[in-house]
PDB file of C-alpha atoms in Angstrom:
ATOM      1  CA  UNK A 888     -37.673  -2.546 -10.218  1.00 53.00           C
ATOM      2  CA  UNK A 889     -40.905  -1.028 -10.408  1.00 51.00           C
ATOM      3  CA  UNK A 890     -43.753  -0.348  -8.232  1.00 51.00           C
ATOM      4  CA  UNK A 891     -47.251  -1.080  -8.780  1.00 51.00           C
ATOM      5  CA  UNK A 892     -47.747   2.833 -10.292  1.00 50.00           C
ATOM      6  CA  UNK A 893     -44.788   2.439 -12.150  1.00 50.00           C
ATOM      7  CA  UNK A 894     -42.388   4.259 -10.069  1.00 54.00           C
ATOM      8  CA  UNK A 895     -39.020   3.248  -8.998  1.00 58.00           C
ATOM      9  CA  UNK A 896     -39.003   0.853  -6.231  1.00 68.00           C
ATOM     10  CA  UNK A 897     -36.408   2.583  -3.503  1.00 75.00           C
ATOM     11  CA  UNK A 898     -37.105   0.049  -0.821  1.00 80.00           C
ATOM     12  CA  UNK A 899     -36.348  -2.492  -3.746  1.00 83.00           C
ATOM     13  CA  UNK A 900     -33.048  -1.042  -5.064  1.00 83.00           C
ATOM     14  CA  UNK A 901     -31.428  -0.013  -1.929  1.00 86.00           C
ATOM     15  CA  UNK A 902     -31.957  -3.822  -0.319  1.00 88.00           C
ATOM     16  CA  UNK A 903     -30.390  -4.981  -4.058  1.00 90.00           C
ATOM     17  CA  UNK A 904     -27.911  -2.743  -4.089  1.00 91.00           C
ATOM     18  CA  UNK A 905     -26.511  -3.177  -0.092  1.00 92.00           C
ATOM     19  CA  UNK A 906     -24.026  -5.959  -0.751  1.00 92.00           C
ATOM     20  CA  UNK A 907     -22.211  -3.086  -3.300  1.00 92.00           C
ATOM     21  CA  UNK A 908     -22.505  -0.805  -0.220  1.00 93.00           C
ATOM     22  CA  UNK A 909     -20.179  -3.238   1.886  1.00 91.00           C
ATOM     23  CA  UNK A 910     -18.021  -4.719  -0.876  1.00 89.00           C
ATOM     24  CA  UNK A 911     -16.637  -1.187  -1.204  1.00 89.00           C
ATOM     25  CA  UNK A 912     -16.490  -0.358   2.277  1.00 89.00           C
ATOM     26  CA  UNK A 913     -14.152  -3.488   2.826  1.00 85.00           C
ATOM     27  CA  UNK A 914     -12.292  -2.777   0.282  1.00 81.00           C
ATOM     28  CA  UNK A 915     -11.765   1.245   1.101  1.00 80.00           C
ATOM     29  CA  UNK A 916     -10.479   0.104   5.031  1.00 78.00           C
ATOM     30  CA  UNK A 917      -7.385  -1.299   3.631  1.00 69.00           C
ATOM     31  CA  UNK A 918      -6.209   2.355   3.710  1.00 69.00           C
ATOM     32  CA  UNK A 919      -7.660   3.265   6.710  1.00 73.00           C
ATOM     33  CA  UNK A 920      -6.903   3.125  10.327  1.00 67.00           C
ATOM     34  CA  UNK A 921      -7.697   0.549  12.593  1.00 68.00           C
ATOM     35  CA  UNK A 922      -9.718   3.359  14.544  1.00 69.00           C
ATOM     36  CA  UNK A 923     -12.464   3.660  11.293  1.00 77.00           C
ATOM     37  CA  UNK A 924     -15.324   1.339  11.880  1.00 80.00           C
ATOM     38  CA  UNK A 925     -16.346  -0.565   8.765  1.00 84.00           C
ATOM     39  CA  UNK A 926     -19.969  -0.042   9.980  1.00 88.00           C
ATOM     40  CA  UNK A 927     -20.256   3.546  10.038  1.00 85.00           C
ATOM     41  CA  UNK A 928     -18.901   3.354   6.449  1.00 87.00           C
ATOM     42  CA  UNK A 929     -21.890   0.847   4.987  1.00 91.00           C
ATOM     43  CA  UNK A 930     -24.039   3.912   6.798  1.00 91.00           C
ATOM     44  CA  UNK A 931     -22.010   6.868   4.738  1.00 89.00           C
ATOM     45  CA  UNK A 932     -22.466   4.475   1.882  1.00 91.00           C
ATOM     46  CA  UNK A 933     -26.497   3.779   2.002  1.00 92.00           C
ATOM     47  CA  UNK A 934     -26.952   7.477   1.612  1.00 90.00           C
ATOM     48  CA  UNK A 935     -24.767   7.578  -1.410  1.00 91.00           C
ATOM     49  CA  UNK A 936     -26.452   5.090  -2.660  1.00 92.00           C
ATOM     50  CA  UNK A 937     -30.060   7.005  -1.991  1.00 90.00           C
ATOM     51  CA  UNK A 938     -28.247   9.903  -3.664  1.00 88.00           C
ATOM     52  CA  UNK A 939     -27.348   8.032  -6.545  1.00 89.00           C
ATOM     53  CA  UNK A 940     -31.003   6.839  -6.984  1.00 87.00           C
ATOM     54  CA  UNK A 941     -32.833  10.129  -6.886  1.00 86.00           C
ATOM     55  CA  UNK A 942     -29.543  11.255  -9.398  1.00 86.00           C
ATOM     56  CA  UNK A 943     -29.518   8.489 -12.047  1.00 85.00           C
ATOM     57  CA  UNK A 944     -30.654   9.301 -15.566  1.00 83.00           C
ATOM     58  CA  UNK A 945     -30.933   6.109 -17.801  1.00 79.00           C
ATOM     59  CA  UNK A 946     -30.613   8.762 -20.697  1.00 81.00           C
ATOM     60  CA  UNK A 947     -26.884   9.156 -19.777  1.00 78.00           C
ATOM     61  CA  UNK A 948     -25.591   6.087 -21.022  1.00 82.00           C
ATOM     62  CA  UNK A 949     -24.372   4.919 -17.963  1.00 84.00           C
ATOM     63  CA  UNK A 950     -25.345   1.922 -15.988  1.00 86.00           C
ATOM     64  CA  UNK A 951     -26.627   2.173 -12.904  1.00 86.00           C
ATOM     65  CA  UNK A 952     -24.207   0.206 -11.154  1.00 89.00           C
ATOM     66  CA  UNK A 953     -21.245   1.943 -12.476  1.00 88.00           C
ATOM     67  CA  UNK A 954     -23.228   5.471 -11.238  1.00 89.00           C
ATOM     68  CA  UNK A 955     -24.044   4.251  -7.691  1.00 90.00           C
ATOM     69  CA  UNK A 956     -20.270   3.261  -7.249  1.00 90.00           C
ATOM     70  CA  UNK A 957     -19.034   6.181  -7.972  1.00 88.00           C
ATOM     71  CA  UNK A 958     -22.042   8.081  -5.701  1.00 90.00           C
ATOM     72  CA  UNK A 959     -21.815   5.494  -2.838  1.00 92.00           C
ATOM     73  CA  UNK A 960     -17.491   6.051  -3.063  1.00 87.00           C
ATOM     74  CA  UNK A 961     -17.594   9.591  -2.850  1.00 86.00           C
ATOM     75  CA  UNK A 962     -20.173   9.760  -0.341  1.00 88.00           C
ATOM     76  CA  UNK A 963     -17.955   7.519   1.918  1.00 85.00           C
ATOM     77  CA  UNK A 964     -15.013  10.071   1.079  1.00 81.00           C
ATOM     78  CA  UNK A 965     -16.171  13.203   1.993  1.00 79.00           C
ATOM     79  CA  UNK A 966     -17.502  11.941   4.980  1.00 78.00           C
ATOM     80  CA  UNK A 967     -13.400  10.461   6.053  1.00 75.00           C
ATOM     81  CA  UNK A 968     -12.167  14.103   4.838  1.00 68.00           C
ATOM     82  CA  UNK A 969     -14.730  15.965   7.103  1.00 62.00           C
ATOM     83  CA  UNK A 970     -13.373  14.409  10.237  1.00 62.00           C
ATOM     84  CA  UNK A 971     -10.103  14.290  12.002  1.00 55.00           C
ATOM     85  CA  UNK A 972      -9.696  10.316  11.620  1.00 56.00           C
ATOM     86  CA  UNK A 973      -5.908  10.873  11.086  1.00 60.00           C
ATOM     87  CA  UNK A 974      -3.263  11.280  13.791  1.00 62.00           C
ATOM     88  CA  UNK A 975      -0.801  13.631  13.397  1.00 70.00           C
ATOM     89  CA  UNK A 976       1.716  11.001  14.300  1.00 74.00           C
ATOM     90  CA  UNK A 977       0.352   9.136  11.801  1.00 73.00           C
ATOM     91  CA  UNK A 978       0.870  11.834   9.087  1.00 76.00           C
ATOM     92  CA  UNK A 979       4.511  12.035  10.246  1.00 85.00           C
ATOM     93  CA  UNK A 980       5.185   8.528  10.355  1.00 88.00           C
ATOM     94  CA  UNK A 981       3.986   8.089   6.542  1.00 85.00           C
ATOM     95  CA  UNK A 982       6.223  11.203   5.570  1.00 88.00           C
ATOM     96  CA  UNK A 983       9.158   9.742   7.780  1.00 93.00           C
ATOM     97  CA  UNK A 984       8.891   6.444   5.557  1.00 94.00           C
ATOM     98  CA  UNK A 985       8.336   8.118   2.458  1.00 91.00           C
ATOM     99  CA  UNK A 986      11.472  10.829   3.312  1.00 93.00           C
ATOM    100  CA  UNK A 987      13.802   7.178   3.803  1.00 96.00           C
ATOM    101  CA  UNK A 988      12.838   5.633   0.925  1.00 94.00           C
ATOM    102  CA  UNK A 989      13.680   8.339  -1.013  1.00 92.00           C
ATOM    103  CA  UNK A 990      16.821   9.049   0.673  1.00 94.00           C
ATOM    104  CA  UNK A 991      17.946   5.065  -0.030  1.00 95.00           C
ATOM    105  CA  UNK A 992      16.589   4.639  -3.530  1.00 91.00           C
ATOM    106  CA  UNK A 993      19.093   7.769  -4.089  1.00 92.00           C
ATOM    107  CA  UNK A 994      21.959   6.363  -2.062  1.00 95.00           C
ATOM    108  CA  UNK A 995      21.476   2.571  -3.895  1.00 94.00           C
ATOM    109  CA  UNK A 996      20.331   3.261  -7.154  1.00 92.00           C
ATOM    110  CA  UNK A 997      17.113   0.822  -6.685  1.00 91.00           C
ATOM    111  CA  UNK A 998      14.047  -0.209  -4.315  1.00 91.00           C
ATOM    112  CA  UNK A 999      15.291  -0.557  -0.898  1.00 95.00           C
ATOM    113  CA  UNK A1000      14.429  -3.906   0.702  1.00 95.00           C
ATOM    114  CA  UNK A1001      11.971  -3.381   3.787  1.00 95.00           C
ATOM    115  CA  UNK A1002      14.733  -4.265   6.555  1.00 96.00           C
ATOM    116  CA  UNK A1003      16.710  -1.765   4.766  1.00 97.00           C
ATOM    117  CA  UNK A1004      14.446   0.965   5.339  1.00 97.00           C
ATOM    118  CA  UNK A1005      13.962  -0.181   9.034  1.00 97.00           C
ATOM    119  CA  UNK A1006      17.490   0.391   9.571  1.00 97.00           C
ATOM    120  CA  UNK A1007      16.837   4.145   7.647  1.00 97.00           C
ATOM    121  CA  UNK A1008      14.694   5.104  10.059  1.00 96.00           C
ATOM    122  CA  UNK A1009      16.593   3.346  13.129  1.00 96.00           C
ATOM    123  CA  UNK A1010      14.084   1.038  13.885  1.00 96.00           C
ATOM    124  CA  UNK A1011      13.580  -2.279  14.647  1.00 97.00           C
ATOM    125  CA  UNK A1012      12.215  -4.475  11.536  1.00 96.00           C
ATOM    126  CA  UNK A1013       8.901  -5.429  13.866  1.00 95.00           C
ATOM    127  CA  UNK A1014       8.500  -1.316  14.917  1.00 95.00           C
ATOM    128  CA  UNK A1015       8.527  -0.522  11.292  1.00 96.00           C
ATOM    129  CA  UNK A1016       5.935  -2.726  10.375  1.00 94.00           C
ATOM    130  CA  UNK A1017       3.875  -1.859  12.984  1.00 91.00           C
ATOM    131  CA  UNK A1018       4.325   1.510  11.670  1.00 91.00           C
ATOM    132  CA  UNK A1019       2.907   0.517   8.343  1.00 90.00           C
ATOM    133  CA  UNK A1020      -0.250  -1.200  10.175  1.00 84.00           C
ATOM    134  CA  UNK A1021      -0.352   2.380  11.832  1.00 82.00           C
ATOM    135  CA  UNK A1022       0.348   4.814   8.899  1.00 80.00           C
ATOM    136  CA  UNK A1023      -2.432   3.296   6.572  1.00 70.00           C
ATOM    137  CA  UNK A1024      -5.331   6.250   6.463  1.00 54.00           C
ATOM    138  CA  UNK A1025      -2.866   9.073   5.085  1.00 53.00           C
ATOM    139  CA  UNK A1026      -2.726   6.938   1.559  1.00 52.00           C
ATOM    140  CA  UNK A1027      -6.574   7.007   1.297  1.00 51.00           C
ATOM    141  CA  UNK A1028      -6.947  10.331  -1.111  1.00 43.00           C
ATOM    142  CA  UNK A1029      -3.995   9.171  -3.172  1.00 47.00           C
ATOM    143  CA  UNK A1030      -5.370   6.662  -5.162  1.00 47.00           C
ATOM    144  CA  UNK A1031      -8.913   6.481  -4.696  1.00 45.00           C
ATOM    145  CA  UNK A1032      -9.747  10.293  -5.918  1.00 42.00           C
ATOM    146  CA  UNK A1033      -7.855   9.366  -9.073  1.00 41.00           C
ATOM    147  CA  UNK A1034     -10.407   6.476  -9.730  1.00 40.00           C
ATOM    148  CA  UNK A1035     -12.517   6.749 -12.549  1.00 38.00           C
ATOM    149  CA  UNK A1036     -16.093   5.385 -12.259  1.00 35.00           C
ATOM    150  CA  UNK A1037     -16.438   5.027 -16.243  1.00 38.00           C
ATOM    151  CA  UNK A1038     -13.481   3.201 -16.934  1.00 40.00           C
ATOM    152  CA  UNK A1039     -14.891  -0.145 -15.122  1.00 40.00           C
ATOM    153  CA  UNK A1040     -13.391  -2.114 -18.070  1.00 37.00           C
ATOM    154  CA  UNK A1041     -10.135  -0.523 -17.429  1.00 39.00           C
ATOM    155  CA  UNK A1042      -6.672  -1.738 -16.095  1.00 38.00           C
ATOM    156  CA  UNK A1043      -6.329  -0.360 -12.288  1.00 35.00           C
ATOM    157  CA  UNK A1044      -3.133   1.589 -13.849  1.00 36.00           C
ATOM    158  CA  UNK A1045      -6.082   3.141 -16.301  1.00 39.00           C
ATOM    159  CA  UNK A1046      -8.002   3.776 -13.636  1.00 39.00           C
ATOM    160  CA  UNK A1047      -5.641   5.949 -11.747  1.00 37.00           C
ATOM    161  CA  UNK A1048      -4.645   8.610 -14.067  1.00 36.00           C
ATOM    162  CA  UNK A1049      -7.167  11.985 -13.649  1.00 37.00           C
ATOM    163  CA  UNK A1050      -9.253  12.863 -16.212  1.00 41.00           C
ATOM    164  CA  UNK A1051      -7.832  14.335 -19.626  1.00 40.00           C
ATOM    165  CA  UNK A1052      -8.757  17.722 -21.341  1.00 44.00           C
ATOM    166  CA  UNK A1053      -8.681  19.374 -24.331  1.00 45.00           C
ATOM    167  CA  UNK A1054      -5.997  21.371 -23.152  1.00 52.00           C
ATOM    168  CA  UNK A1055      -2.331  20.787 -25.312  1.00 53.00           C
ATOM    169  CA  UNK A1056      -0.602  20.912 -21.883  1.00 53.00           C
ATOM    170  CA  UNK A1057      -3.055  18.689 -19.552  1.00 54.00           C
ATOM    171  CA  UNK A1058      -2.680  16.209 -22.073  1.00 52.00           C
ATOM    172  CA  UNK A1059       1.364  16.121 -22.055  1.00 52.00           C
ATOM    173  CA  UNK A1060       0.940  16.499 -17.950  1.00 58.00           C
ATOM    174  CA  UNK A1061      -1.195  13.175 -17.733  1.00 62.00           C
ATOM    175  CA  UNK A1062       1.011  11.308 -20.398  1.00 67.00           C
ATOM    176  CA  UNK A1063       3.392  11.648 -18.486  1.00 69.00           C
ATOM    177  CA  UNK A1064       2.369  10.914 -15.185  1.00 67.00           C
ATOM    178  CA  UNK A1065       0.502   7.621 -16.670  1.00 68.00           C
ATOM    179  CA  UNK A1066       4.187   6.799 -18.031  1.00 75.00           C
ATOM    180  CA  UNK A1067       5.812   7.682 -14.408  1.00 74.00           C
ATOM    181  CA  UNK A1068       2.847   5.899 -12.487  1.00 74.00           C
ATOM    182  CA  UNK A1069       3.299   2.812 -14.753  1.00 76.00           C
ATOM    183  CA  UNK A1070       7.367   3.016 -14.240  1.00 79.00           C
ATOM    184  CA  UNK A1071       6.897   3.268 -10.620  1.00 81.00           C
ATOM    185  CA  UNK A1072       4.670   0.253  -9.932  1.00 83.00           C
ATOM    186  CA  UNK A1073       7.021  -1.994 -12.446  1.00 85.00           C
ATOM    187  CA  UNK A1074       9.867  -1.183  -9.878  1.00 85.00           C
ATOM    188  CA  UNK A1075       7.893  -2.596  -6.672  1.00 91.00           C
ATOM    189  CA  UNK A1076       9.090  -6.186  -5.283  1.00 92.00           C
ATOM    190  CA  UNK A1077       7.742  -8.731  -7.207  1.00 92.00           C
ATOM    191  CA  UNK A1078       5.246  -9.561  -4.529  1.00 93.00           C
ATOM    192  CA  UNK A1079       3.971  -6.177  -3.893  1.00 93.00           C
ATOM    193  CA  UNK A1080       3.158  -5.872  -7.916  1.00 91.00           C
ATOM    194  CA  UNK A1081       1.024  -8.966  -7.040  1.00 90.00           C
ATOM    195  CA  UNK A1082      -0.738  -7.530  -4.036  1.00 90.00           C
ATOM    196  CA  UNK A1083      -1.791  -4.259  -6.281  1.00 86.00           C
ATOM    197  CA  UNK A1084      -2.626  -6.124  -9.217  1.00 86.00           C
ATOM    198  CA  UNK A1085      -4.980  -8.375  -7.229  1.00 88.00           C
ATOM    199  CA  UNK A1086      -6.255  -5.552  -4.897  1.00 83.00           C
ATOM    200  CA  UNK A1087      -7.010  -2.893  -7.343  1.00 76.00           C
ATOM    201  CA  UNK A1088      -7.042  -4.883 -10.691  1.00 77.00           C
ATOM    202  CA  UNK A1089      -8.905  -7.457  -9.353  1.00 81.00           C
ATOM    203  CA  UNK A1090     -11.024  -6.244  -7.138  1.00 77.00           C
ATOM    204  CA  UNK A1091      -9.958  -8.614  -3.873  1.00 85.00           C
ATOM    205  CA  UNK A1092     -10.164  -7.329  -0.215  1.00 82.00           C
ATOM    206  CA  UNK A1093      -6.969  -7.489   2.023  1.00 84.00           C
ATOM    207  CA  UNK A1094      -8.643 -11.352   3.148  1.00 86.00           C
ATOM    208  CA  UNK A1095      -8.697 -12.825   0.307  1.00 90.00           C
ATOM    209  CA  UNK A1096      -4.862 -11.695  -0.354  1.00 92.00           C
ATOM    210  CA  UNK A1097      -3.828 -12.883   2.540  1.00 93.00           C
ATOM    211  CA  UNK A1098      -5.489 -16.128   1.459  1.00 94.00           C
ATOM    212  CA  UNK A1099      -3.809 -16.301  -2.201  1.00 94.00           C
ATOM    213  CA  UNK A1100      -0.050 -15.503  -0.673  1.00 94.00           C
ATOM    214  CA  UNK A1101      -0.591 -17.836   2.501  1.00 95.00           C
ATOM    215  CA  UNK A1102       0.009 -14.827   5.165  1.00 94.00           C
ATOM    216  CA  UNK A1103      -1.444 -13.042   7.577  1.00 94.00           C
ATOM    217  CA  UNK A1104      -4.345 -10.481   6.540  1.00 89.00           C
ATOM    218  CA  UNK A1105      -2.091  -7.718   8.915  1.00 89.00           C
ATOM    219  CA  UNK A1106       0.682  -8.807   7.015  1.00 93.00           C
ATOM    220  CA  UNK A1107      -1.451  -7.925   3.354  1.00 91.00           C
ATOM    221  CA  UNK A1108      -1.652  -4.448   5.010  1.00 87.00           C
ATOM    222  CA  UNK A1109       1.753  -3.486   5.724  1.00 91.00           C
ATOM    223  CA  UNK A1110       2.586  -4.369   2.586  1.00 92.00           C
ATOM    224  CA  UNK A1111       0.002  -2.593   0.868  1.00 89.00           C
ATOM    225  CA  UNK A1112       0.671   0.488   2.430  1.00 88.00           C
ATOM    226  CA  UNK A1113       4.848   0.220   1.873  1.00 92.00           C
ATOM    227  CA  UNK A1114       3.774  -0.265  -1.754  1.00 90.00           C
ATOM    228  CA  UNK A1115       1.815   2.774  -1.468  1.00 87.00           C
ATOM    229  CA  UNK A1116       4.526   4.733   0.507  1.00 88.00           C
ATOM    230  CA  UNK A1117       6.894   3.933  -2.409  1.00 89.00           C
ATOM    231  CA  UNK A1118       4.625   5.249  -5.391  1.00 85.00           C
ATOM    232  CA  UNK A1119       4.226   8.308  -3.253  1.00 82.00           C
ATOM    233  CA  UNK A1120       7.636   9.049  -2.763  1.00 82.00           C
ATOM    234  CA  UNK A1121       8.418   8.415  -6.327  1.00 79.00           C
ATOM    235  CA  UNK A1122       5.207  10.626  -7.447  1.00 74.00           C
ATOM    236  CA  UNK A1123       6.088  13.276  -5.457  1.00 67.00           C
ATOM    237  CA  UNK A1124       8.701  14.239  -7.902  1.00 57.00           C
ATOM    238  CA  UNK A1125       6.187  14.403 -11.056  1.00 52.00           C
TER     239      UNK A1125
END
């Protein structure tokens, strides 16, 4: 979109371009707190996507869209890791889960079933749960800094390995946390496979989950983030 002296039209882009804006900030408060507003987000987000205009180069091969994303996500990221939006209960609760999970995968020999890591912890099945709700902010840097903004054609498993280099050794290193990444989602519960796939594969927010497996959207979220607390307790170790 041009203006009448040939110039970019701002105004223009930024009104075309809002509905990205909130698509990803709905889709980035599945791992955040109840406490993040989804508005202040979109705001984070419009300036990204400002940054991104006075940035883009059509020279560079890239399009647009595929540039503001990755502008308009990292915008919205630094702003979450300049402020204290994380409890440090919260923190402890998500290492408390991980810590049991790895303590009964060990003890079993396979994926412990979600009552079973209630009874880990020594809670009730309903306080654990409401721990997940609770713990969902400390997964945010996990797996969205891995994202790759060029690899839009990609599979999300793709998408989450970091950038490869020349270097012998960084290529080995990646390999093989692509192979342990890929292991480690295979051995979720069948239905937490499907919540991933559709979530980061397919681009749906935590509503239209909900809708697909007929429960509650709070119930999308716990699982999301015990799927989440499981690849990071397996990760940990690579």
């Amino acid at each position: 979109m041009y203006t009448a002296k040939g110039q970019l039209d701002r105004n223009a882009l930024i009104k075309q371009y809002q509905p990205l804006v909130r698509k990803l900030a709905h889709h980035m408060m599945a791992k955040l707190p109840p406490s993040v507003e989804v508005d202040d987000l979109i705001q984070v987000g419009l300036i990204g996507l400002s940054d991104a205009l006075s940035r883009y180069e059509p020279s560079q091969g890239v399009q647009f869209e595929t540039f503001a994303t990755q502008r308009i996500r990292g915008a919205m990221l630094d702003e979450l890791r300049g402020s204290d939006w994380m409890s440090r209960s919260s923190r402890k609760g998500q290492k408390d889960i991980e810590a049991a999970m790895r303590r009964l995968e060990h003890a079993l020999g396979r994926t412990p079933l979600e009552s079973e890591i209630a009874t880990e912890m020594g809670l009730p099945l309903v306080e654990y749960q409401s721990l997940l709700s609770k713990v969902r902010g400390t997964q945010l840097v996990y797996l969205e800094d891995m994202h790759r903004a060029d690899d839009d054609d990609d599979s999300y498993l793709d998408r989450h390995i970091a950038d490869s280099s020349t270097d012998p050794l960084n290529v080995l290193r990646d390999q093989r946390l692509r192979e342990s990444l890929v292991a480690a989602i295979k051995a979720l519960p069948e239905r937490e496979q499907y919540i991933m796939s559709m979530y980061y594969e397919q681009d749906m927010n935590l509503k239209e989950i909900a809708a697909v497996l007929d429960v509650t959207e709070s119930r999308i979220c716990q699982l999301h983030s015990q799927s989440i607390a499981r690849l990071r307790a397996k990760m940990r170790t690579h």
